[in-house]
């Protein structure tokens, strides 16, 4: 069943448009090895990402999704700087677009639906990645995890987009793979689609009760009413 009246779509990035775990895991693992600490696997990284690089590295240092309350803040900051450098130098060589992403974005763009990126990824990386994967032209706004004082699951970015584009909450759709995306959309009282194939701390996205649950990105065209 389609959702009528959608005039704007906000997308998460990692786990929604891009499978970026291999490169993030590589950078985190190199960071831990450089510090003489236990390494990081792709499986661990997949359950640790979603709250931004600072939290990812905190979890790597803690070797747990729960941050060690005694974590040394100086070590944390040192590790974050190293991680950002390794991630930048890695060149995102293992990151890939999920199937159907480009074609679906193109269809929505041709239908005249403006779109934005709302990610918790540090903003320094996002524009280049969008350019690298040939999808930057589809987005009117690109919001990273440090663009505003608050990031998902806070609805700050979604409220900002609604105000900028003169939208009511019923005209905005958030699309993501994580409970952070669902919680942000619910707090903004806008519609939300949850994708099953991404990264959600190892939990089913349906547990967060999005308005629609999709297994493939291209199924978004079955949800959004296009004139």
Tab-separated table of C-alpha atoms in Angstrom:
chain	number	residue	atom	x	y	z
A	1	UNK	CA	0.000	0.000	0.000
A	2	UNK	CA	1.370	3.374	-1.011
A	3	UNK	CA	1.849	6.324	1.307
A	4	UNK	CA	0.128	9.302	-0.273
A	5	UNK	CA	1.302	12.891	-0.102
A	6	UNK	CA	5.070	12.384	0.299
A	7	UNK	CA	6.872	15.484	-0.996
A	8	UNK	CA	10.370	14.904	0.410
A	9	UNK	CA	12.489	11.859	1.315
A	10	UNK	CA	15.428	11.762	3.733
A	11	UNK	CA	17.822	8.818	3.485
A	12	UNK	CA	20.318	7.331	5.876
A	13	UNK	CA	23.620	6.395	4.194
A	14	UNK	CA	25.531	3.436	5.675
A	15	UNK	CA	23.411	0.298	5.647
A	16	UNK	CA	20.745	2.031	3.549
A	17	UNK	CA	22.395	3.218	0.332
A	18	UNK	CA	25.898	1.829	0.879
A	19	UNK	CA	27.326	-1.382	2.300
A	20	UNK	CA	30.308	0.243	3.985
A	21	UNK	CA	31.078	-2.224	6.797
A	22	UNK	CA	34.222	-3.715	5.191
A	23	UNK	CA	35.986	-0.339	4.964
A	24	UNK	CA	34.820	0.798	8.392
A	25	UNK	CA	35.971	-2.493	9.908
A	26	UNK	CA	39.358	-2.194	8.212
A	27	UNK	CA	39.896	1.307	9.585
A	28	UNK	CA	38.761	0.318	13.081
A	29	UNK	CA	40.944	-2.787	13.056
A	30	UNK	CA	44.015	-0.821	11.913
A	31	UNK	CA	43.356	1.678	14.696
A	32	UNK	CA	43.187	-0.980	17.380
A	33	UNK	CA	46.291	-2.737	16.048
A	34	UNK	CA	48.220	0.544	15.969
A	35	UNK	CA	47.319	1.011	19.637
A	36	UNK	CA	48.338	-2.542	20.526
A	37	UNK	CA	44.762	-3.484	21.402
A	38	UNK	CA	42.505	-6.399	20.347
A	39	UNK	CA	41.447	-6.196	16.702
A	40	UNK	CA	38.004	-5.631	15.223
A	41	UNK	CA	36.084	-7.906	12.826
A	42	UNK	CA	33.461	-7.080	10.211
A	43	UNK	CA	30.866	-8.965	12.251
A	44	UNK	CA	31.565	-6.817	15.296
A	45	UNK	CA	31.568	-3.616	13.263
A	46	UNK	CA	28.191	-4.446	11.742
A	47	UNK	CA	26.605	-4.457	15.193
A	48	UNK	CA	28.519	-1.413	16.462
A	49	UNK	CA	27.889	1.205	13.762
A	50	UNK	CA	24.951	3.597	13.545
A	51	UNK	CA	25.769	6.221	16.153
A	52	UNK	CA	28.696	7.906	14.426
A	53	UNK	CA	32.452	7.345	14.339
A	54	UNK	CA	33.078	8.453	17.916
A	55	UNK	CA	30.717	5.828	19.310
A	56	UNK	CA	32.017	3.154	16.923
A	57	UNK	CA	35.555	3.688	18.154
A	58	UNK	CA	34.367	3.789	21.756
A	59	UNK	CA	32.767	0.396	21.225
A	60	UNK	CA	35.921	-0.940	19.564
A	61	UNK	CA	37.994	0.213	22.534
A	62	UNK	CA	35.432	-1.315	24.895
A	63	UNK	CA	35.075	-4.478	22.755
A	64	UNK	CA	31.349	-4.171	23.412
A	65	UNK	CA	28.279	-2.300	22.215
A	66	UNK	CA	28.135	-0.889	25.744
A	67	UNK	CA	30.829	1.743	26.263
A	68	UNK	CA	33.270	1.087	29.080
A	69	UNK	CA	32.451	3.731	31.744
A	70	UNK	CA	36.168	3.874	32.614
A	71	UNK	CA	37.254	4.495	29.005
A	72	UNK	CA	40.161	6.961	28.913
A	73	UNK	CA	38.867	10.068	27.060
A	74	UNK	CA	42.366	10.911	25.793
A	75	UNK	CA	42.790	7.403	24.365
A	76	UNK	CA	39.314	7.640	22.851
A	77	UNK	CA	40.166	10.905	21.108
A	78	UNK	CA	43.534	9.577	19.914
A	79	UNK	CA	41.844	6.492	18.492
A	80	UNK	CA	39.166	8.574	16.765
A	81	UNK	CA	41.786	10.713	14.999
A	82	UNK	CA	43.607	7.573	13.877
A	83	UNK	CA	40.391	5.931	12.691
A	84	UNK	CA	39.417	8.961	10.600
A	85	UNK	CA	42.861	8.967	8.994
A	86	UNK	CA	42.804	5.241	8.213
A	87	UNK	CA	39.254	5.489	6.852
A	88	UNK	CA	40.149	8.438	4.643
A	89	UNK	CA	43.354	6.816	3.384
A	90	UNK	CA	41.558	3.541	2.675
A	91	UNK	CA	39.629	5.153	-0.157
A	92	UNK	CA	36.398	3.212	0.444
A	93	UNK	CA	37.631	0.511	-1.943
A	94	UNK	CA	35.404	-2.213	-0.473
A	95	UNK	CA	32.233	-0.103	-0.120
A	96	UNK	CA	29.445	-0.814	-2.636
A	97	UNK	CA	26.003	0.539	-3.422
A	98	UNK	CA	23.188	-1.812	-2.547
A	99	UNK	CA	21.272	-3.279	-5.514
A	100	UNK	CA	18.703	-0.966	-7.050
A	101	UNK	CA	19.855	2.204	-5.292
A	102	UNK	CA	20.890	4.257	-8.330
A	103	UNK	CA	17.900	3.282	-10.474
A	104	UNK	CA	15.440	3.950	-7.654
A	105	UNK	CA	16.956	7.345	-6.814
A	106	UNK	CA	16.857	8.251	-10.495
A	107	UNK	CA	13.157	7.324	-10.733
A	108	UNK	CA	12.315	9.412	-7.668
A	109	UNK	CA	14.394	12.305	-9.006
A	110	UNK	CA	12.652	12.171	-12.380
A	111	UNK	CA	9.317	12.224	-10.526
A	112	UNK	CA	10.340	15.545	-8.976
A	113	UNK	CA	10.713	14.361	-5.382
A	114	UNK	CA	13.529	16.230	-3.587
A	115	UNK	CA	15.764	14.101	-1.379
A	116	UNK	CA	18.368	14.541	1.354
A	117	UNK	CA	21.002	12.546	3.212
A	118	UNK	CA	20.664	12.410	7.001
A	119	UNK	CA	23.488	10.291	8.374
A	120	UNK	CA	25.418	10.028	11.615
A	121	UNK	CA	28.616	9.591	9.593
A	122	UNK	CA	31.089	12.484	10.067
A	123	UNK	CA	30.251	15.120	7.471
A	124	UNK	CA	33.853	15.359	6.234
A	125	UNK	CA	33.434	12.010	4.451
A	126	UNK	CA	29.924	12.258	3.031
A	127	UNK	CA	30.083	14.582	-0.035
A	128	UNK	CA	33.119	12.769	-1.455
A	129	UNK	CA	31.493	9.356	-1.007
A	130	UNK	CA	28.305	10.514	-2.734
A	131	UNK	CA	30.401	11.846	-5.632
A	132	UNK	CA	32.498	8.681	-5.776
A	133	UNK	CA	29.434	6.481	-6.127
A	134	UNK	CA	27.683	8.757	-8.618
A	135	UNK	CA	24.636	9.715	-6.543
A	136	UNK	CA	25.447	13.207	-5.258
A	137	UNK	CA	23.201	14.908	-7.827
A	138	UNK	CA	20.081	13.428	-6.254
A	139	UNK	CA	20.299	15.255	-2.922
A	140	UNK	CA	19.349	18.840	-2.124
A	141	UNK	CA	20.815	18.610	1.391
A	142	UNK	CA	23.592	16.504	2.911
A	143	UNK	CA	23.536	16.345	6.712
A	144	UNK	CA	26.267	14.524	8.619
A	145	UNK	CA	26.473	13.493	12.238
A	146	UNK	CA	28.301	16.686	13.194
A	147	UNK	CA	26.359	19.140	11.007
A	148	UNK	CA	24.006	20.066	13.855
A	149	UNK	CA	24.301	19.963	17.655
A	150	UNK	CA	22.200	16.786	17.752
A	151	UNK	CA	22.142	13.677	15.575
A	152	UNK	CA	19.792	10.736	15.122
A	153	UNK	CA	17.848	9.410	17.000
A	154	UNK	CA	17.176	13.075	17.787
A	155	UNK	CA	14.761	14.551	15.187
A	156	UNK	CA	16.716	17.837	14.899
A	157	UNK	CA	17.815	17.288	11.279
A	158	UNK	CA	14.355	16.201	10.152
A	159	UNK	CA	12.754	19.234	11.800
A	160	UNK	CA	15.362	21.438	10.092
A	161	UNK	CA	14.541	19.939	6.691
A	162	UNK	CA	10.810	20.340	7.206
A	163	UNK	CA	11.259	23.986	8.131
A	164	UNK	CA	13.636	24.685	5.241
A	165	UNK	CA	11.418	23.032	2.628
A	166	UNK	CA	8.085	24.161	4.131
A	167	UNK	CA	6.868	20.634	4.767
A	168	UNK	CA	4.314	19.245	7.142
A	169	UNK	CA	5.321	16.085	8.998
A	170	UNK	CA	2.950	14.012	6.846
A	171	UNK	CA	4.851	15.113	3.714
A	172	UNK	CA	8.242	13.830	4.929
A	173	UNK	CA	9.518	10.254	4.659
A	174	UNK	CA	12.639	8.917	6.373
A	175	UNK	CA	14.260	5.783	4.909
A	176	UNK	CA	16.844	3.880	6.930
A	177	UNK	CA	18.070	0.582	8.279
A	178	UNK	CA	18.507	1.403	11.966
A	179	UNK	CA	16.346	2.061	14.998
A	180	UNK	CA	18.038	5.490	15.094
A	181	UNK	CA	16.312	6.322	11.808
A	182	UNK	CA	12.957	5.032	13.030
A	183	UNK	CA	13.167	6.828	16.368
A	184	UNK	CA	14.155	10.117	14.715
A	185	UNK	CA	11.238	9.904	12.292
A	186	UNK	CA	8.779	8.940	14.997
A	187	UNK	CA	9.949	11.856	17.156
A	188	UNK	CA	9.427	14.158	14.156
A	189	UNK	CA	5.978	12.605	13.541
A	190	UNK	CA	6.874	11.780	9.939
A	191	UNK	CA	6.626	8.530	8.002
A	192	UNK	CA	9.476	6.022	8.117
A	193	UNK	CA	10.509	3.000	6.063
A	194	UNK	CA	12.796	0.412	7.665
A	195	UNK	CA	15.113	-1.720	5.514
A	196	UNK	CA	15.910	-5.248	6.654
A	197	UNK	CA	19.291	-5.676	4.953
A	198	UNK	CA	21.311	-3.026	6.804
A	199	UNK	CA	22.899	-2.629	10.217
A	200	UNK	CA	20.646	-2.496	13.246
A	201	UNK	CA	22.769	-3.805	16.113
A	202	UNK	CA	21.862	-7.353	15.123
A	203	UNK	CA	18.144	-6.776	15.764
A	204	UNK	CA	15.204	-6.949	13.301
A	205	UNK	CA	14.231	-3.465	12.125
A	206	UNK	CA	10.589	-4.487	12.539
A	207	UNK	CA	11.119	-4.387	16.322
A	208	UNK	CA	11.212	-0.578	16.042
A	209	UNK	CA	7.814	-0.485	14.288
A	210	UNK	CA	8.456	1.609	11.168
A	211	UNK	CA	5.446	2.381	8.965
A	212	UNK	CA	6.739	0.000	6.293
A	213	UNK	CA	9.406	-2.732	6.301
A	214	UNK	CA	11.164	-3.480	3.004
A	215	UNK	CA	13.663	-6.177	2.031
A	216	UNK	CA	14.952	-4.413	-1.090
A	217	UNK	CA	15.660	-0.753	-1.797
A	218	UNK	CA	13.771	-0.819	-5.096
A	219	UNK	CA	10.572	-1.721	-3.226
A	220	UNK	CA	10.506	1.919	-2.123
A	221	UNK	CA	8.810	2.631	-5.462
A	222	UNK	CA	5.915	0.466	-4.268
A	223	UNK	CA	5.546	2.682	-1.196
A	224	UNK	CA	5.911	6.246	-2.473
A	225	UNK	CA	3.027	7.530	-4.575
A	226	UNK	CA	4.601	9.065	-7.700
A	227	UNK	CA	2.494	11.346	-9.856
